[in-house]
mmCIF file of C-alpha atoms and ligand atoms in Angstrom:
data_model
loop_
_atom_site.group_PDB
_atom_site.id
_atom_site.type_symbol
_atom_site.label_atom_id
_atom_site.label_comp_id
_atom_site.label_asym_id
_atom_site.label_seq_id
_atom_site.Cartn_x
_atom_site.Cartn_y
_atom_site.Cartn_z
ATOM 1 C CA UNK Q 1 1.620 -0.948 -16.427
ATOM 2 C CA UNK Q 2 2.271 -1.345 -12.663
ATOM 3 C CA UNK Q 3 -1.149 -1.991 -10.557
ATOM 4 C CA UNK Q 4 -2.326 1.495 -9.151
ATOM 5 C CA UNK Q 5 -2.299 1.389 -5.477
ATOM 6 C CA UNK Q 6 -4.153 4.241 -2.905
ATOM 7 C CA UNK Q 7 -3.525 3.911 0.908
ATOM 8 C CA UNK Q 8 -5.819 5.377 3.626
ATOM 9 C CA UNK Q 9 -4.634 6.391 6.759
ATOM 10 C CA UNK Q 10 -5.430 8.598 9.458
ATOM 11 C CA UNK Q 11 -2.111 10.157 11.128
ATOM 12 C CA UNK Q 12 1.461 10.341 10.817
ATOM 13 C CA UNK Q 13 1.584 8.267 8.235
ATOM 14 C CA UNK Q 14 5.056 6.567 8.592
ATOM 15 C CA UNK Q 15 3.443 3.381 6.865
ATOM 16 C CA UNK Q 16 2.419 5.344 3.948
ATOM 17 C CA UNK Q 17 5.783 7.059 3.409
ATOM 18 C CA UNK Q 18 7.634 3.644 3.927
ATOM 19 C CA UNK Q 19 5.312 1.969 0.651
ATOM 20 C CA UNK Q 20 6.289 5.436 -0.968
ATOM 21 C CA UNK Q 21 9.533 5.185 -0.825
ATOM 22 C CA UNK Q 22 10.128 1.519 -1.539
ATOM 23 C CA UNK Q 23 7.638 2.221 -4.574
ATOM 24 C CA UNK Q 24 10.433 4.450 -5.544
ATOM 25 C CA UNK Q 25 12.454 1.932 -7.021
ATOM 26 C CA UNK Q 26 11.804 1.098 -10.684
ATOM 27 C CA UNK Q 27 11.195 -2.624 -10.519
ATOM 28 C CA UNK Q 28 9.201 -2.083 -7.519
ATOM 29 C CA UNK Q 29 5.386 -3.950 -8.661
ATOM 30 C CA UNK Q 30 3.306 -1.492 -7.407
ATOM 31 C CA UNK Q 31 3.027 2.581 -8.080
ATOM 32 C CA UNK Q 32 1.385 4.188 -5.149
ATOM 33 C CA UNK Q 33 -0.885 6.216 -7.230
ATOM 34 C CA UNK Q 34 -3.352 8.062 -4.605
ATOM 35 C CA UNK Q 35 -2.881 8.765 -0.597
ATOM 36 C CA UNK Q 36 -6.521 9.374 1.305
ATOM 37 C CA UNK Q 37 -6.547 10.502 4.588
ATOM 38 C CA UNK Q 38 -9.972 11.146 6.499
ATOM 39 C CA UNK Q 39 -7.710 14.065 8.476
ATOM 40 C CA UNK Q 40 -7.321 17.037 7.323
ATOM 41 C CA UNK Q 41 -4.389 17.574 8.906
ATOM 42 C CA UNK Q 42 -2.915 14.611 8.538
ATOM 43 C CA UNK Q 43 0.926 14.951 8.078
ATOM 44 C CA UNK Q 44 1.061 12.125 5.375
ATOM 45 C CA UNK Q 45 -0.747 14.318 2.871
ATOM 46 C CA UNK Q 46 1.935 16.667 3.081
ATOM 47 C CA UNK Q 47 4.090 14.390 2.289
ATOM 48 C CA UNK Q 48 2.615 12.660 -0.406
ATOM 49 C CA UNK Q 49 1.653 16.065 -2.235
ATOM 50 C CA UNK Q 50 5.375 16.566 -2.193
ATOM 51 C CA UNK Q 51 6.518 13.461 -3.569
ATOM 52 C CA UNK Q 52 3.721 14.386 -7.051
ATOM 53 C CA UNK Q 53 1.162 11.584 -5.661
ATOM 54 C CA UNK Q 54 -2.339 12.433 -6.213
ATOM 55 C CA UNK Q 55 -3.265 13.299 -1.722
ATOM 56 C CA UNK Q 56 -6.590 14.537 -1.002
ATOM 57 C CA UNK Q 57 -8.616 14.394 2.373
ATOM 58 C CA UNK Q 58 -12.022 13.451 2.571
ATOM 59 C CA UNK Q 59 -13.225 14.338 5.793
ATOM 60 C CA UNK Q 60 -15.968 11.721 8.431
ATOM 61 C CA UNK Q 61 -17.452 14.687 9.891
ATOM 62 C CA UNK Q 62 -18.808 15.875 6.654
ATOM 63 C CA UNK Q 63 -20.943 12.829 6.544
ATOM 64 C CA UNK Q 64 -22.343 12.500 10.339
ATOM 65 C CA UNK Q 65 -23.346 8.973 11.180
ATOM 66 C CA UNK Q 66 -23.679 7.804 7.864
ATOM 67 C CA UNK Q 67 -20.172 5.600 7.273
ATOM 68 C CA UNK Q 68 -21.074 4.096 4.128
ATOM 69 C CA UNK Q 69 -21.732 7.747 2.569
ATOM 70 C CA UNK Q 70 -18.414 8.331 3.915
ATOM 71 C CA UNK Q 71 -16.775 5.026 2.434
ATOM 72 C CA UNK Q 72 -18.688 5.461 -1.171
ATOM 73 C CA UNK Q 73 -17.373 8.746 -1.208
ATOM 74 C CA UNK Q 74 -13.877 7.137 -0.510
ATOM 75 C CA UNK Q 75 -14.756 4.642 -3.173
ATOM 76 C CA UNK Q 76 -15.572 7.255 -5.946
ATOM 77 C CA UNK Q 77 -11.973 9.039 -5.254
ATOM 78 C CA UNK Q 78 -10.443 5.462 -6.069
ATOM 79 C CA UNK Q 79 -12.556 4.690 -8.898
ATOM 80 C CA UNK Q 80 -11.787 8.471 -10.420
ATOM 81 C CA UNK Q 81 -7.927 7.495 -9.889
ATOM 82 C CA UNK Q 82 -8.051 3.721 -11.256
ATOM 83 C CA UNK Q 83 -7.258 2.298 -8.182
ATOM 84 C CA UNK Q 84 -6.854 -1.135 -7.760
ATOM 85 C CA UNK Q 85 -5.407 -2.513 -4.444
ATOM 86 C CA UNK Q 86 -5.899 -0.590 -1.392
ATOM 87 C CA UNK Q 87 -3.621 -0.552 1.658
ATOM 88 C CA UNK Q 88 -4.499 0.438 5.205
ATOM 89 C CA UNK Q 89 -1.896 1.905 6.893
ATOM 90 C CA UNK Q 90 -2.957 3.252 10.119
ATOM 91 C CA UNK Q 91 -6.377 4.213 8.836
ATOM 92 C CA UNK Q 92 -8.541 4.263 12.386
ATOM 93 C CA UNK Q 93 -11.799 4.074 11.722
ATOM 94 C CA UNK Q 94 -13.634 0.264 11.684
ATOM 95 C CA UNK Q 95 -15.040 -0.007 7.866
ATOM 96 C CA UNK Q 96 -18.650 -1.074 7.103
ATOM 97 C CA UNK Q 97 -19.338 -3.925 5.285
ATOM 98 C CA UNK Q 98 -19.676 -1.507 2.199
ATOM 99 C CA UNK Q 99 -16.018 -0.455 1.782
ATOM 100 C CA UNK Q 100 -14.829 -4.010 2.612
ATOM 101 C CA UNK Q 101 -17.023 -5.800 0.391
ATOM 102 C CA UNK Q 102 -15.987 -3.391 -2.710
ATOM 103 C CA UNK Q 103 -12.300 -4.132 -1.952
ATOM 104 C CA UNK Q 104 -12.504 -8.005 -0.933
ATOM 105 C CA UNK Q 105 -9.332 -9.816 -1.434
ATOM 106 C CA UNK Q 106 -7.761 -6.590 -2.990
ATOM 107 C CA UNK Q 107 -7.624 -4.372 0.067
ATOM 108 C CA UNK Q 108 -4.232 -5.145 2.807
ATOM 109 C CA UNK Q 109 -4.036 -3.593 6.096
ATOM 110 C CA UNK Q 110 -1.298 -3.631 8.288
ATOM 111 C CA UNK Q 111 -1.719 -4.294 12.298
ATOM 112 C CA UNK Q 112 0.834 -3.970 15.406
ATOM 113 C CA UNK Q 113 0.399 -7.247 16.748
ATOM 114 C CA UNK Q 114 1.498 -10.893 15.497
ATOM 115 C CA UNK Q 115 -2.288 -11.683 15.015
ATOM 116 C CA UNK Q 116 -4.490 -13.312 15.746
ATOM 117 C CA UNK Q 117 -3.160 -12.207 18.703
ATOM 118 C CA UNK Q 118 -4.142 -8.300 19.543
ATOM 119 C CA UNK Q 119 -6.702 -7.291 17.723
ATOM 120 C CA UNK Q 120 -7.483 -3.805 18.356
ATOM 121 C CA UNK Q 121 -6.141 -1.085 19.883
ATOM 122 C CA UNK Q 122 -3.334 -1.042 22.254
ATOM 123 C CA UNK Q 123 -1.841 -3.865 21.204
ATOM 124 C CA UNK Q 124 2.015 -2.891 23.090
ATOM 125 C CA UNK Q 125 0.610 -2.371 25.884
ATOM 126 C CA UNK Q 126 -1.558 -5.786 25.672
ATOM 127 C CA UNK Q 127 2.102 -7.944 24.812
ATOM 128 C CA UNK Q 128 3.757 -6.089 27.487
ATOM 129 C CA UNK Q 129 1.316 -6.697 30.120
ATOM 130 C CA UNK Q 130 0.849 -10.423 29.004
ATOM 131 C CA UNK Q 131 4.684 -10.537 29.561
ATOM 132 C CA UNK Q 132 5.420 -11.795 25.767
ATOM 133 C CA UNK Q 133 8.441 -13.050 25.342
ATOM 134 C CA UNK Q 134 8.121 -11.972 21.107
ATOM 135 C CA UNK Q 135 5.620 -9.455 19.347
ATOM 136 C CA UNK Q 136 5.220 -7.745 16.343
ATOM 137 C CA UNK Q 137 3.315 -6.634 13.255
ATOM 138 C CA UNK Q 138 1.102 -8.556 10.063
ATOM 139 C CA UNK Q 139 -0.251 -7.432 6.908
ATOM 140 C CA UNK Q 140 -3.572 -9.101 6.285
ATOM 141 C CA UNK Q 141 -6.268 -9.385 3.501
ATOM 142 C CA UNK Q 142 -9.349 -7.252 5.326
ATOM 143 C CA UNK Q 143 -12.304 -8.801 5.894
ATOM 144 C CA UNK Q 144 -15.962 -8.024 7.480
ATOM 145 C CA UNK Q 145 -14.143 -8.807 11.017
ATOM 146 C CA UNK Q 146 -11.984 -6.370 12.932
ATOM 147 C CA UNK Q 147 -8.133 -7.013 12.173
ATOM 148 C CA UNK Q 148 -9.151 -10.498 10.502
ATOM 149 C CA UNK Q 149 -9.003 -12.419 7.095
ATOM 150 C CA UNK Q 150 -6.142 -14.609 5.321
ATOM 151 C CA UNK Q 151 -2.731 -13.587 6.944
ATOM 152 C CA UNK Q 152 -0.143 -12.047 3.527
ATOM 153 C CA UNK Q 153 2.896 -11.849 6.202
ATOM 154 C CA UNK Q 154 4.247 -11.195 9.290
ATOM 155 C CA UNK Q 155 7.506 -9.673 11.172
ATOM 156 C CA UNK Q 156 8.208 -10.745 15.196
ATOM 157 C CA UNK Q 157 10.553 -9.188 17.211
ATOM 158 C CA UNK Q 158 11.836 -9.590 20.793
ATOM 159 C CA UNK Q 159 10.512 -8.300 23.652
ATOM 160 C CA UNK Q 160 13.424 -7.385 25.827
ATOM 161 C CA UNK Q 161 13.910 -7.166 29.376
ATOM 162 C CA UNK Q 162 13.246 -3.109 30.570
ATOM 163 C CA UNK Q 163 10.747 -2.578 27.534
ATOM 164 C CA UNK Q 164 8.065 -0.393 28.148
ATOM 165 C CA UNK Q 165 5.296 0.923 25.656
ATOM 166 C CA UNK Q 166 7.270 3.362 23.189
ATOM 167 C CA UNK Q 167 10.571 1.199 23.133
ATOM 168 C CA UNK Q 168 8.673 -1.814 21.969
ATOM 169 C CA UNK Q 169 6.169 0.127 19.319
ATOM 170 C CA UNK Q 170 9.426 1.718 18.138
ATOM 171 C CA UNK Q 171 10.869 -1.833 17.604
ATOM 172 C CA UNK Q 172 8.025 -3.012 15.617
ATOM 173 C CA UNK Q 173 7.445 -0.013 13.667
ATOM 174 C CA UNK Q 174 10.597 -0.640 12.463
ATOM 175 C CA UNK Q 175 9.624 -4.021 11.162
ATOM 176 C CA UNK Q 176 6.191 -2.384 9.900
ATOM 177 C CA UNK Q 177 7.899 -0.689 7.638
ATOM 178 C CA UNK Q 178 10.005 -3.314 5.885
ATOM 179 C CA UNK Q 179 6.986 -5.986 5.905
ATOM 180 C CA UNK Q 180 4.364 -3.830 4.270
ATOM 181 C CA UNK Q 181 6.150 -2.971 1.401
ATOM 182 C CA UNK Q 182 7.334 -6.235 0.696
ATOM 183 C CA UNK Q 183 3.809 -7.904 1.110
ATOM 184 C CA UNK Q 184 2.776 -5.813 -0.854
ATOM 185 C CA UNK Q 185 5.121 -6.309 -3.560
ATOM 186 C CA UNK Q 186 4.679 -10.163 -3.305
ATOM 187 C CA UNK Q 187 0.928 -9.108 -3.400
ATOM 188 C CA UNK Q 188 0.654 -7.700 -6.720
ATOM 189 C CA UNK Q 189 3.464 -10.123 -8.070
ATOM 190 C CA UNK Q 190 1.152 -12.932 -7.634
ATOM 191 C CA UNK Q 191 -2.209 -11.010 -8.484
ATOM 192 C CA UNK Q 192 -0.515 -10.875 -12.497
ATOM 193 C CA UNK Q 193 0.276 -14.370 -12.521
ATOM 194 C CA UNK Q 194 -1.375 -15.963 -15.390
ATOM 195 C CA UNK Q 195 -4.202 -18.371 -13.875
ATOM 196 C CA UNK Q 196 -3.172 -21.343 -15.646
ATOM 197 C CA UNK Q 197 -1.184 -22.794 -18.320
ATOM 198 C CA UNK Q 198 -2.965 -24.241 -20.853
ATOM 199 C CA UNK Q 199 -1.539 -27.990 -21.344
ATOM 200 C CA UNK Q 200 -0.734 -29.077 -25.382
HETATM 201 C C1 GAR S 301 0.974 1.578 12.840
HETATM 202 O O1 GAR S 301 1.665 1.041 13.923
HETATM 203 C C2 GAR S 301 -0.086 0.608 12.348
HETATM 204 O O2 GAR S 301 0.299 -0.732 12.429
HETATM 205 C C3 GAR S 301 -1.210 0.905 13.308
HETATM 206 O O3 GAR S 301 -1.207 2.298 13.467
HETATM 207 C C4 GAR S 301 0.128 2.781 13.297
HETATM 208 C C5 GAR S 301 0.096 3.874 12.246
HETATM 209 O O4 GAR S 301 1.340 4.503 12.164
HETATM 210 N N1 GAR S 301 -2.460 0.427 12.819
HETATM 211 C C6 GAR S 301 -3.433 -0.034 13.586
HETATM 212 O O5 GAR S 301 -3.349 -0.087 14.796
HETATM 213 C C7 GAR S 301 -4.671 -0.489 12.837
HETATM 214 N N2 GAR S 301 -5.363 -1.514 13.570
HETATM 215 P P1 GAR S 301 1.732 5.322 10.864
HETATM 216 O O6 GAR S 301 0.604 6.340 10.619
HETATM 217 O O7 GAR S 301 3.012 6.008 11.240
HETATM 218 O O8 GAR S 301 1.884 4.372 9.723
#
């Protein structure tokens, strides 16, 4: 059986329908089993309904301050759904250590900058203003820091003379959604491995 994979995100969920669709395929690694967004509205649950994947949103404001109620109730929708990788993808809210520290090493997110450079937000804006000469997007393990931990893979692209903000998100989004999907794959490929061959 493939590895059950949920992603959380926030928004227009391009990401999300990019792992989607290359999950599609039937030697693809991974079956993108459950789609959580903490908008209501979010456009990506739309999508996902639509394509038979389990999509439900589970709201912040129903929980006030209290992120960790938020995350465990997060947590219990993956548990119900045997979840057991989790990707980011353009999920906008900073996780406590509770979420994170359920999910170490099996949780991905994907960020708009070749980090370490640009963690954050506004990362386009940031390259363009530092007059980069190359940019681009990484998929990372996530860790108790802020668009940290080990480094899974990474897409750069040019920046080009006359670039301003949309043209060069527009390039790496592009990229975004070719890398994630494919880290992802390699991901789960290596998480079956057998851990060691027992010598005669
Ligand atoms: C993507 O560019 C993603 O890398 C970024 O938000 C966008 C979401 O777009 N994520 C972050 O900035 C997280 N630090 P999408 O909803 O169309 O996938």
């Amino acid at each position: 059986m493939k590895p059950r994979v949920a992603v959380l995100c926030s928004g227009r969920g391009s990401n999300m329908t990019a792992l989607i669709t290359a999950a599609r395929a039937p030697d693809y690694p991974a079956e993108i089993a459950l789609v959580i967004s903490d908008k209501p509205a979010a456009p990506a649950l739309g999508f996902a309904a639509a394509e038979g994947i389990a999509a439900q949103a589970v709201p912040a404001a129903a929980f006030g301050r209290d992120r960790a109620a938020h995350e465990r109730a997060i947590d219990a929708v993956f548990v119900a759904h045997g979840i057991e990788v989790v990707c980011l993808a353009g999920y906008m809210r900073i996780l406590t250590p509770y979420l994170v520290g359920r999910w170490a090493g099996r949780m991905l997110n994907i960020h708009p900058s070749l980090l370490p450079k640009y963690p954050g937000l506004d990362t386009h804006a940031r390259a363009l203003a530092a007059g980069e000469a190359e940019h681009g997007c990484t998929v990372h393990l996530v860790t108790a820091v802020l668009d940290d931990g080990p480094i899974l893979g990474q897409a750069s692209v040019p920046v080009l003379p006359g670039d301003d903000e949309p043209t060069l998100a527009a390039r790496v989004l592009a990229q975004e959604h070719i890398l994630f999907p494919a880290t992802l794959a390699a991901f789960v490929r290596q998480m079956h491995l057998p851990e060691s061959t027992p010598t005669p």
